[in-house]
XYZ file of C-alpha atoms in Angstrom:
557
model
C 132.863 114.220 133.947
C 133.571 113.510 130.511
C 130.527 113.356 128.009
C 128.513 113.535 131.146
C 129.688 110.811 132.659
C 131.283 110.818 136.028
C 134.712 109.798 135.865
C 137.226 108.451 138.256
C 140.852 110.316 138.252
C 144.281 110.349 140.020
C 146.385 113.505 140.861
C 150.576 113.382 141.098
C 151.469 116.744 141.990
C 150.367 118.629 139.256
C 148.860 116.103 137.290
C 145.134 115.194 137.193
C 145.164 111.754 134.848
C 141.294 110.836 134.413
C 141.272 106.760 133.221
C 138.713 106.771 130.430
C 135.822 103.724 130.505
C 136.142 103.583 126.987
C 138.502 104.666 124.161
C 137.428 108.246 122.478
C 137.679 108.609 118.454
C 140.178 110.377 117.193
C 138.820 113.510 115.908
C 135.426 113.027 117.406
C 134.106 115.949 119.891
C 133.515 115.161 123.814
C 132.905 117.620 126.531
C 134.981 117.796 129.725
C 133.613 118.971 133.128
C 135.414 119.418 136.052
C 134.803 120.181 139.658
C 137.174 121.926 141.719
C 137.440 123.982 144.979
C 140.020 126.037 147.067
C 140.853 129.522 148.657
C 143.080 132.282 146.745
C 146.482 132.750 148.766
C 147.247 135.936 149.769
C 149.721 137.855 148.308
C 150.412 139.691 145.099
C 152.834 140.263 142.562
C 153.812 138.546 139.496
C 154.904 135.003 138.770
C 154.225 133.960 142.237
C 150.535 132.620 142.120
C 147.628 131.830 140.123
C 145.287 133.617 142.417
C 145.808 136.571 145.117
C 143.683 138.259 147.312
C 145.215 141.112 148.825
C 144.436 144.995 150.157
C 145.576 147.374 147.736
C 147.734 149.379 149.708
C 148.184 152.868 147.861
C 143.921 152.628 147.285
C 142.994 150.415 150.383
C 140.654 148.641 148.243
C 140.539 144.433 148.605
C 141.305 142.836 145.469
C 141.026 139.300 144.186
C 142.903 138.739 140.907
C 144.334 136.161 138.514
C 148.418 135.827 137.062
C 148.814 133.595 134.973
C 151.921 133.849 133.056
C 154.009 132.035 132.670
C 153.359 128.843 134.318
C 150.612 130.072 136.549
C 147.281 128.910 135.031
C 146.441 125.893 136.380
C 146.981 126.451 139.929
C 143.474 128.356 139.324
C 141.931 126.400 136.726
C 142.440 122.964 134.606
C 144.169 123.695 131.937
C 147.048 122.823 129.054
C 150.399 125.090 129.455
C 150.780 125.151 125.979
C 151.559 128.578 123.743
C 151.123 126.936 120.728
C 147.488 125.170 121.272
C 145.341 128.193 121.828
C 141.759 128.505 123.146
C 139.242 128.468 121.038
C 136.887 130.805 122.514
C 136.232 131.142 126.249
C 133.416 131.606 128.798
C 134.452 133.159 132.581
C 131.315 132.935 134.939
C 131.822 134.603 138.594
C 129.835 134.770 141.426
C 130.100 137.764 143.849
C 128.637 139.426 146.704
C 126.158 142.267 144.973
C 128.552 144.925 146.102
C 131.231 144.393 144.097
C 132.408 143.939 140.213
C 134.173 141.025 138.248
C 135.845 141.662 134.863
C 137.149 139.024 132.725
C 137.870 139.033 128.736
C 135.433 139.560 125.569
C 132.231 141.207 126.617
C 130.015 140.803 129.688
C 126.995 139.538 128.361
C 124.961 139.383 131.116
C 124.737 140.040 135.114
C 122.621 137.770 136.848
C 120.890 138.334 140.422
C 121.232 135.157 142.830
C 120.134 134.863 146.257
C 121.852 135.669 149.386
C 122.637 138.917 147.873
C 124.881 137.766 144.950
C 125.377 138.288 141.268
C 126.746 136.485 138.584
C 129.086 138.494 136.304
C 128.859 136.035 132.877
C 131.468 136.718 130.157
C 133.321 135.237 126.875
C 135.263 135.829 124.428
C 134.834 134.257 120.855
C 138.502 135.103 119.885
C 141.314 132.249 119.968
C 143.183 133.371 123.297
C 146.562 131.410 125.212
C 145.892 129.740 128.406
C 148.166 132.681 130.265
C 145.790 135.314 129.011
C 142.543 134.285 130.488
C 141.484 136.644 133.976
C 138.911 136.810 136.446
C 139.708 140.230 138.680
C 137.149 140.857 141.041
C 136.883 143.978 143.690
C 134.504 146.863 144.627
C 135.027 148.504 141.183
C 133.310 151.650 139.728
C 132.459 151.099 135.868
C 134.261 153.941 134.008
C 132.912 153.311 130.309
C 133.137 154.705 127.013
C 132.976 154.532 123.348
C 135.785 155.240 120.788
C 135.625 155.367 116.914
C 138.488 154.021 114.537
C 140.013 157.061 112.753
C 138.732 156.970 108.802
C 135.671 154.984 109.766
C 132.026 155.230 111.813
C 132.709 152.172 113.849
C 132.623 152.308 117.588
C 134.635 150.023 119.863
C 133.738 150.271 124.161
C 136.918 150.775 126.325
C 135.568 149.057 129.514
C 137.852 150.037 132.609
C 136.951 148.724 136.168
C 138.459 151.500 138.403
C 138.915 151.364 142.810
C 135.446 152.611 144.213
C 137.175 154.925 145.908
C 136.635 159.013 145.559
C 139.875 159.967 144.775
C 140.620 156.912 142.342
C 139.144 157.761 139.034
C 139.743 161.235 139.191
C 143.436 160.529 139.827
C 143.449 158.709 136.817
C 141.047 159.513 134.247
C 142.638 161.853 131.433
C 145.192 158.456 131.094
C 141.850 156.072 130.765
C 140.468 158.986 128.233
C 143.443 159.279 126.184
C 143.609 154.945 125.588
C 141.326 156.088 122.764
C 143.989 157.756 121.055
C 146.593 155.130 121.454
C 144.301 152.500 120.236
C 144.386 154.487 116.927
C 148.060 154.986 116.755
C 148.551 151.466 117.168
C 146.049 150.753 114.681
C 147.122 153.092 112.349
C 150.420 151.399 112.987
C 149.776 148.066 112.647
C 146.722 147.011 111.368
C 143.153 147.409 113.467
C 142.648 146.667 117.244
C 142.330 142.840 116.915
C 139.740 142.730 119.015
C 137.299 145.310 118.038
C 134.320 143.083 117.464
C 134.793 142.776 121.564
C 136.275 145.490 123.800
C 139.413 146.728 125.272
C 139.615 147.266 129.424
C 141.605 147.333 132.344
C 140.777 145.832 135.487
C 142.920 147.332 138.844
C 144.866 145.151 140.948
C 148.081 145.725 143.234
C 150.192 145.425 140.736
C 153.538 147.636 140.320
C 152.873 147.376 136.630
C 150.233 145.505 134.416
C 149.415 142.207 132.673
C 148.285 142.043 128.907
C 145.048 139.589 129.511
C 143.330 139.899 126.140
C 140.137 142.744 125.960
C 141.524 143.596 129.358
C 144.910 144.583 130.869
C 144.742 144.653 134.738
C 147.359 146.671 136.126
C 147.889 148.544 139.161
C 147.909 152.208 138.452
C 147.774 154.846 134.921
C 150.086 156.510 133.234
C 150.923 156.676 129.589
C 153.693 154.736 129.144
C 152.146 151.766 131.064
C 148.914 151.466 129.639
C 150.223 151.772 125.929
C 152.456 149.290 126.257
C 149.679 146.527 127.377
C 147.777 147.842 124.974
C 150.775 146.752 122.526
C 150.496 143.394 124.136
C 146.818 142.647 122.229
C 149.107 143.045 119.106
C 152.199 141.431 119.908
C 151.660 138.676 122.805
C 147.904 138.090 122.327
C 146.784 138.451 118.770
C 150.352 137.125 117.929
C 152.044 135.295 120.920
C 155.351 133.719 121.102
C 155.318 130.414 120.393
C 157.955 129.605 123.031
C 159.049 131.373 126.018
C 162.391 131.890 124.949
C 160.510 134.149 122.089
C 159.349 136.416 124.954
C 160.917 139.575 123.558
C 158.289 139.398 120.627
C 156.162 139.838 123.318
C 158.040 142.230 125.763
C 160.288 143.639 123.584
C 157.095 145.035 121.004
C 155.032 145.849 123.962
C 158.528 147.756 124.878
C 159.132 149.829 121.798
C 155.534 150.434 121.265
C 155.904 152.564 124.272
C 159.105 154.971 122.173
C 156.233 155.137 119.445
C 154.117 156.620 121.770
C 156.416 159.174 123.442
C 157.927 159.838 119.894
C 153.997 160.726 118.830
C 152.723 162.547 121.654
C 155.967 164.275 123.415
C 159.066 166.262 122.138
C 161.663 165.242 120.201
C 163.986 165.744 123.194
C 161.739 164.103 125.567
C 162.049 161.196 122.693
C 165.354 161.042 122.496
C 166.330 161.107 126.347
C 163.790 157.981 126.623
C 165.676 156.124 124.096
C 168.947 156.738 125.206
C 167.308 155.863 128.455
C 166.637 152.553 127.407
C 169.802 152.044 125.992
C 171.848 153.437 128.925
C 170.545 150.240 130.812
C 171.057 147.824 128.162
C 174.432 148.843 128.731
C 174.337 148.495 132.625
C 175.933 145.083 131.987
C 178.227 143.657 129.452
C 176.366 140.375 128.037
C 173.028 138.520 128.192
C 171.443 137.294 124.749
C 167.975 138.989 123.655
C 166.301 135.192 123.278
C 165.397 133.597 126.480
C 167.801 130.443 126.712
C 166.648 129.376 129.950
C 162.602 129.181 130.199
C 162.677 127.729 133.500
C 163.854 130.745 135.402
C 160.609 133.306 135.301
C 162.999 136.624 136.173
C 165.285 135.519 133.090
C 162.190 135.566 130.734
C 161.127 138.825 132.520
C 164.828 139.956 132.230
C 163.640 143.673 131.867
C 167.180 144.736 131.018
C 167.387 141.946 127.726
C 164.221 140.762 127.444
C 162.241 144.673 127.539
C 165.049 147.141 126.956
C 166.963 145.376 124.584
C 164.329 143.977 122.385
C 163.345 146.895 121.704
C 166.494 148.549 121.220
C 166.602 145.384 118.818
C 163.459 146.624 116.549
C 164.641 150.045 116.687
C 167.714 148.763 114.713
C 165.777 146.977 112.543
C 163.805 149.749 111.617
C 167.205 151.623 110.818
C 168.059 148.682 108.819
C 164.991 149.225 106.563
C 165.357 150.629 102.860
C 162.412 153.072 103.488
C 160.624 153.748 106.888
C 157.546 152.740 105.906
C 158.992 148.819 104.713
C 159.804 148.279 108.556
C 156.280 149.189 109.592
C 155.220 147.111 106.281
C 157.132 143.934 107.376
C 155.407 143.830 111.008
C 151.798 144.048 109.183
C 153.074 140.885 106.970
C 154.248 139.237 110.328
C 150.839 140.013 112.433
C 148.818 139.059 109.690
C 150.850 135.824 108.614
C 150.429 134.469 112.325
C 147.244 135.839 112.989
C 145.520 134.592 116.388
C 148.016 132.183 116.060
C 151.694 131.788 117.486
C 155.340 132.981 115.762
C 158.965 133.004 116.490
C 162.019 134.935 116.021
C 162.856 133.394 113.012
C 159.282 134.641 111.698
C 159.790 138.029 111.910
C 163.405 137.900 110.574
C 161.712 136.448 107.314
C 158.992 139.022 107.166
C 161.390 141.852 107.568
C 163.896 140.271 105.077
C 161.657 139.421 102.500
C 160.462 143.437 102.344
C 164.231 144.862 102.953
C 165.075 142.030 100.372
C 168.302 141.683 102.881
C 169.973 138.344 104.345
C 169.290 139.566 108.005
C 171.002 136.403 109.274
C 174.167 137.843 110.639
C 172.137 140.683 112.509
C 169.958 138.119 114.193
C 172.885 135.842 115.271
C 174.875 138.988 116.478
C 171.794 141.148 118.085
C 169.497 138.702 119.395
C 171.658 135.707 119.702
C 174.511 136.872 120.561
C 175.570 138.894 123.466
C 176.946 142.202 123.955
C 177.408 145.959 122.333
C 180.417 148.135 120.843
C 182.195 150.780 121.739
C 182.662 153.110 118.535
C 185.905 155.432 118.479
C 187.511 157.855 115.694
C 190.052 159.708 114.320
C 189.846 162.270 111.485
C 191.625 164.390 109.433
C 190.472 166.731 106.646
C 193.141 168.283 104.273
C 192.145 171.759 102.391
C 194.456 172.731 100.009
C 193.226 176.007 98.176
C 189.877 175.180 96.550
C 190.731 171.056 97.150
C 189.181 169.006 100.151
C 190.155 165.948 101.068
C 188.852 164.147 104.177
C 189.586 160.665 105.693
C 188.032 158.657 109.139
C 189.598 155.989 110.750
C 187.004 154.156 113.009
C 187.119 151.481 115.585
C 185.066 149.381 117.684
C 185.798 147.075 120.277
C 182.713 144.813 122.058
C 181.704 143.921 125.691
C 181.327 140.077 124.581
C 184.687 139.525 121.910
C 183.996 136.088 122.895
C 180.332 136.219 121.515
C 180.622 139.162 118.370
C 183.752 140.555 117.685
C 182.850 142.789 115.863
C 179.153 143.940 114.711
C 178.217 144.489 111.459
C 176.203 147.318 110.945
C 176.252 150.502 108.793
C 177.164 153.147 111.319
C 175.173 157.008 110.692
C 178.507 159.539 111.413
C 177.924 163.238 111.504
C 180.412 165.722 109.820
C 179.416 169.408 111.447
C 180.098 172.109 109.652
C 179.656 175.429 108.986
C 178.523 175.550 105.474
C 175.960 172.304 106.508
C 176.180 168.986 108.229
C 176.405 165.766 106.109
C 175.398 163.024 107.289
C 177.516 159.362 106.202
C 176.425 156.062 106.402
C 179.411 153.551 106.656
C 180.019 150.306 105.963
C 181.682 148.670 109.199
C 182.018 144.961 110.203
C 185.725 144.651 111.733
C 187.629 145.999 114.824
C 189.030 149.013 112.089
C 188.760 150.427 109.050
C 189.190 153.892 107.128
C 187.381 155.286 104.925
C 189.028 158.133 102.445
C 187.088 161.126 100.290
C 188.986 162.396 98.058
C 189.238 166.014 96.504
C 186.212 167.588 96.249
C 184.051 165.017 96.964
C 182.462 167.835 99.643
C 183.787 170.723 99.661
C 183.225 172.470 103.411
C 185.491 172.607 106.597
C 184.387 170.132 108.765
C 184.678 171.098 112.359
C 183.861 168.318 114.010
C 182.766 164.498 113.474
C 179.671 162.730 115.457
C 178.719 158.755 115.799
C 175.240 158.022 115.878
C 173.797 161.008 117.287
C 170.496 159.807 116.527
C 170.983 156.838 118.735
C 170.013 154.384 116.488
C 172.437 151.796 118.067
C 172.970 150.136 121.048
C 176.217 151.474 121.678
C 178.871 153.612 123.305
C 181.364 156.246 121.713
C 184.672 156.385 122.658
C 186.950 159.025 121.711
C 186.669 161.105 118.809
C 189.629 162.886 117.715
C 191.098 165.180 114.716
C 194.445 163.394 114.042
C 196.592 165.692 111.622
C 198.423 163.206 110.921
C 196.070 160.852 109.319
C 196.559 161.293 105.299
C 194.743 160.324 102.307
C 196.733 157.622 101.034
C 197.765 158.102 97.464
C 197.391 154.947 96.615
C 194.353 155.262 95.112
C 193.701 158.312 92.590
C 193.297 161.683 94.727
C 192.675 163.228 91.135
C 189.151 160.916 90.592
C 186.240 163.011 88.891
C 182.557 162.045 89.307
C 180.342 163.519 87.273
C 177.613 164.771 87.590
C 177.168 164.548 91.452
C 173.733 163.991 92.252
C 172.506 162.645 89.241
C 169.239 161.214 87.792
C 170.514 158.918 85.195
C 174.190 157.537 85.814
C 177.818 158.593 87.624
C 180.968 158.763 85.462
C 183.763 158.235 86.858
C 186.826 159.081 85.765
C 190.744 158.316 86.030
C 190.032 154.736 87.704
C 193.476 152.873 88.143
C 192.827 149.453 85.958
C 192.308 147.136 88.117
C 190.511 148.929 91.089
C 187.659 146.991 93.078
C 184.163 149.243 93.108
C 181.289 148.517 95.320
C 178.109 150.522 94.869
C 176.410 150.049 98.328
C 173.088 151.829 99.749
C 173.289 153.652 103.564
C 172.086 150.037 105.117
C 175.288 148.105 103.400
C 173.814 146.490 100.696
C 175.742 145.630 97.942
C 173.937 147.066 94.498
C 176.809 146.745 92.180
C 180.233 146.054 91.950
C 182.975 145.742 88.767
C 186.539 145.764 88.221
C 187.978 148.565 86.402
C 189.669 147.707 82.959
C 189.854 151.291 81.976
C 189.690 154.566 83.601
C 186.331 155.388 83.111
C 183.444 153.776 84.907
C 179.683 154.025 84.565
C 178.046 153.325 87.167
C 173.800 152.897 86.576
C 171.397 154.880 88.672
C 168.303 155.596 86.901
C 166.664 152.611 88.703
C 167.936 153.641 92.105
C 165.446 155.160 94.257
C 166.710 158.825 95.502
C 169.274 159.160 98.489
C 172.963 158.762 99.325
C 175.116 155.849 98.183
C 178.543 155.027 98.859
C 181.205 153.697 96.522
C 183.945 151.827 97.834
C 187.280 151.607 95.679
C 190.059 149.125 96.301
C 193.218 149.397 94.440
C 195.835 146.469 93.823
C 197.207 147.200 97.383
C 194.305 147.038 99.149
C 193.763 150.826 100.067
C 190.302 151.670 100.402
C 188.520 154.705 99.294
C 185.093 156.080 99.222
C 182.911 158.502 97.742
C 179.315 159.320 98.696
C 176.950 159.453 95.693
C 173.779 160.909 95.574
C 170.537 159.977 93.565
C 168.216 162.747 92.674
């Protein structure tokens, strides 16, 4: 029917073309009904079917449930696959036998009694939602509800969760439902509020081995921390914002991922933290190549990759994060790229300029290498430190190689390396964007016996360390001035430096690489400004005639 009238159609495959008796207005509103019919297939799993029914078998329970994603909606209703022209606002009636439940998204408005021992379970959503996200999940459900408040604030929100009417179901699994309260307000606190507060958030269970983000409410197949905060991280990034392509799954997946390391980082141990990271990382690393961005959408397990499109997309944001001048500008960059695209769709190159614009850093080349490119390095070193009486001098050679030389030869990143030592660890942030390169200290610049030297140990980067070696025969070279004095070292105002070889190259850079200032010596003293530097380590970099390179950390008070 369109505008009421009934309507004559044609179907090719897929394809229902309805011949209109007259042309519509452009811009002019019409109404579309259509009538449909047919049984769910049985089965479950993802990206297989619209519609399953199917026994659960860990609960036993018989469950009728809707997958959209990705290219699954309209073998259950008439729809338009399209990311980019969301919903308006939906309305998901469902008829039942009286003894069981239906969920759906928004809020249940009202159930209806019918005859013959049936009810009709009526809801909507008001909220602009993506053809994928839309759910009808229908079984013999017990209604485990509650209210939460939003920290800093009296308003209430119900978390609606539709749990196996079975007795040894919701006790199995209620201190996870409980505690989706508290993730709702870490994510919030995060990112901006719940988007959809003025509705509900929910789960629905089906036999799923994981879940499904469908806005207001995930359905998923069992609880457990990890799992339910990261489709909770979906309503942020995937429903509120979705990917405006599928090859931009990993703003989806990859968010959703990560969101789940903000969690354990919150709520667990740092060790527990750090082993899930490296976790991640250890199976990024499983194979050598594979891009982040999805460059073939017609294969459903390559946009579910979950080694590139989960593991390393998050492994992605976690660099980005280390990329950022200050913590709090990473987590200030996603707000700006949430609220910029707002119910709406966005791409990669969306949240590269929302991140850039706050870091006020060309993020280009780590886009093309990290989500465009393929691969990770391998980071190696040798070092040497000389102590001659009360002088210390110190010099690193590193190297990296990469499993894709064909796709990045060589990554450019600051690298974090750790010199232990007895009197304290310091902690250097290097410039490195080629297979080698060596980086000197001269006397004094700290003076402590290093004992040993460590790459990353943070884990900020996808990567692997190779050897790392003391090599007494690396040297300072003395081609640039061993006798240098900096003064005063930390300082509020300005470095001197002193006994510069004319002509000498110096680059003032911050931890992340970025270049702050740079001149050519025509004298032997140098000042270098750093009043309107906020506080932290900086690196200079000195390059003499013959192209030996030196640097000396700096440090703003």
């Amino acid at each position: 029917y369109v505008n009421n009238q009934l309507c004559t159609y044609t179907r090719i495959a897929n394809v229902v073309t309805v011949p209109l008796s007259s042309a519509l207005t452009a811009g002019t509103f019409f109404t579309t009904k259509i009538v449909y019919h047919g049984a769910p297939t049985s089965g479950t799993g993802f990206f297989s079917a619209g519609i399953n029914t199917i026994a659960s078998p860990s609960w036993g329970n018989n469950v009728t449930y809707t997958m959209s994603a990705s290219y699954h909606g309209f073998e259950w209703f008439p729809c338009k696959q399209s990311l980019k022209d969301k919903i308006d606002s939906s309305s998901v009636w469902i008829i039942v036998p009286d003894s069981l439940k239906a969920g759906s998204n928004g809020l249940l408005n009202k159930v209806t009694s019918l005859p013959n021992n049936l009810k009709r379970y009526e809801w909507s959503t008001k909220y602009p939602i993506d053809y994928y996200l839309i759910s009808a999940t229908v079984a013999n459900y017990v209604d485990y509800s509650y209210y939460m408040h939003f920290d800093n604030s009296t308003d209430s929100m119900l978390i609606q969760n539709y749990v196996y009417n079975n007795p040894a179901t919701l006790p199995a699994f209620k201190s996870v439902i409980d505690s989706t309260a508290l993730m709702i307000n870490q994510l919030s606190n995060l990112f901006g509020r719940y988007p959809f507060y003025q509705e509900k958030y929910g789960h629905c269970m089906a036999p799923l081995s994981g879940g499904m983000e469908h806005q207001t409410m995930t359905t998923l197949g069992f609880f457990n921390g990890t799992l339910v905060v990261h489709e909770l991280g979906h309503q942020w990034f995937g429903d509120y914002v979705t990917c405006a392509n599928w090859g931009d799954i990993w703003l989806n997946e990859g968010f959703a991922s990560y969101v789940e390391q903000l969690f354990v980082n919150k709520f667990y141990t740092p060790a527990i933290a750090f082993n899930y990271r490296t976790a991640v990382h250890n199976r990024v690393m499983q194979q050598a190549g594979g891009t982040v961005f999805c460059n073939d959408t017609t294969d459903e397990n390559r946009i579910y990759d979950s080694r590139l499109t989960y593991d390393k997309g998050a492994a992605v944001l976690h660099m980005l994060r280390y990329l950022a001048p200050k913590d709090s500008l990473f987590f200030a960059g996603i707000k700006n790229y949430l609220s910029a695209h707002a119910f709406s769709t966005a791409t990669t190159s969306d949240l590269k300029s929302a991140l850039s614009n706050l870091y006020q850093k060309n993020l280009d080349t780590f886009f093309n290498q990290w989500v465009y490119g393929e691969g990770y390095p391998t980071y190696s070193a040798e070092w040497n430190q000389q102590i001659n009486g009360s002088n210390y001098d110190f010099v690193i050679k590193l190297n990296q190689t990469t499993s894709m030389p064909s796709s990045v030869s060589a990554f450019n990143l600051p690298l974090p390396v750790l010199l232990r030592s007895p009197q304290g660890d310091t902690m250097l942030y290097l410039p490195f964007n080629t297979a080698t390169a060596t980086y000197n200290w001269p006397t004094n610049t700290f003076m402590k016996t290093i004992t040993s030297v460590e790459i990353d140990p943070s884990n900020w980067i996808i990567n692997k360390t190779g050897p790392i070696i003391k090599n007494t025969a690396l040297s300072i070279p003395t081609t640039v001035s061993q006798t240098l004095k900096v003064a005063p070292n930390p300082t509020k105002d300005v470095w001197h430096i002193n006994q510069v070889a004319v002509g000498t190259s110096l680059q003032l850079i911050d931890i992340n690489g970025k270049l702050l200032w740079n001149e050519t010596a025509s004298s032997g003293e140098i000042q270098i400004p750093a009043k309107n530097l906020v506080p932290g380590v900086y690196i200079l970099i000195m390059k003499d005639a013959n192209a030996s390179q030196q640097s000396i950390q700096l440090i703003k008070e």
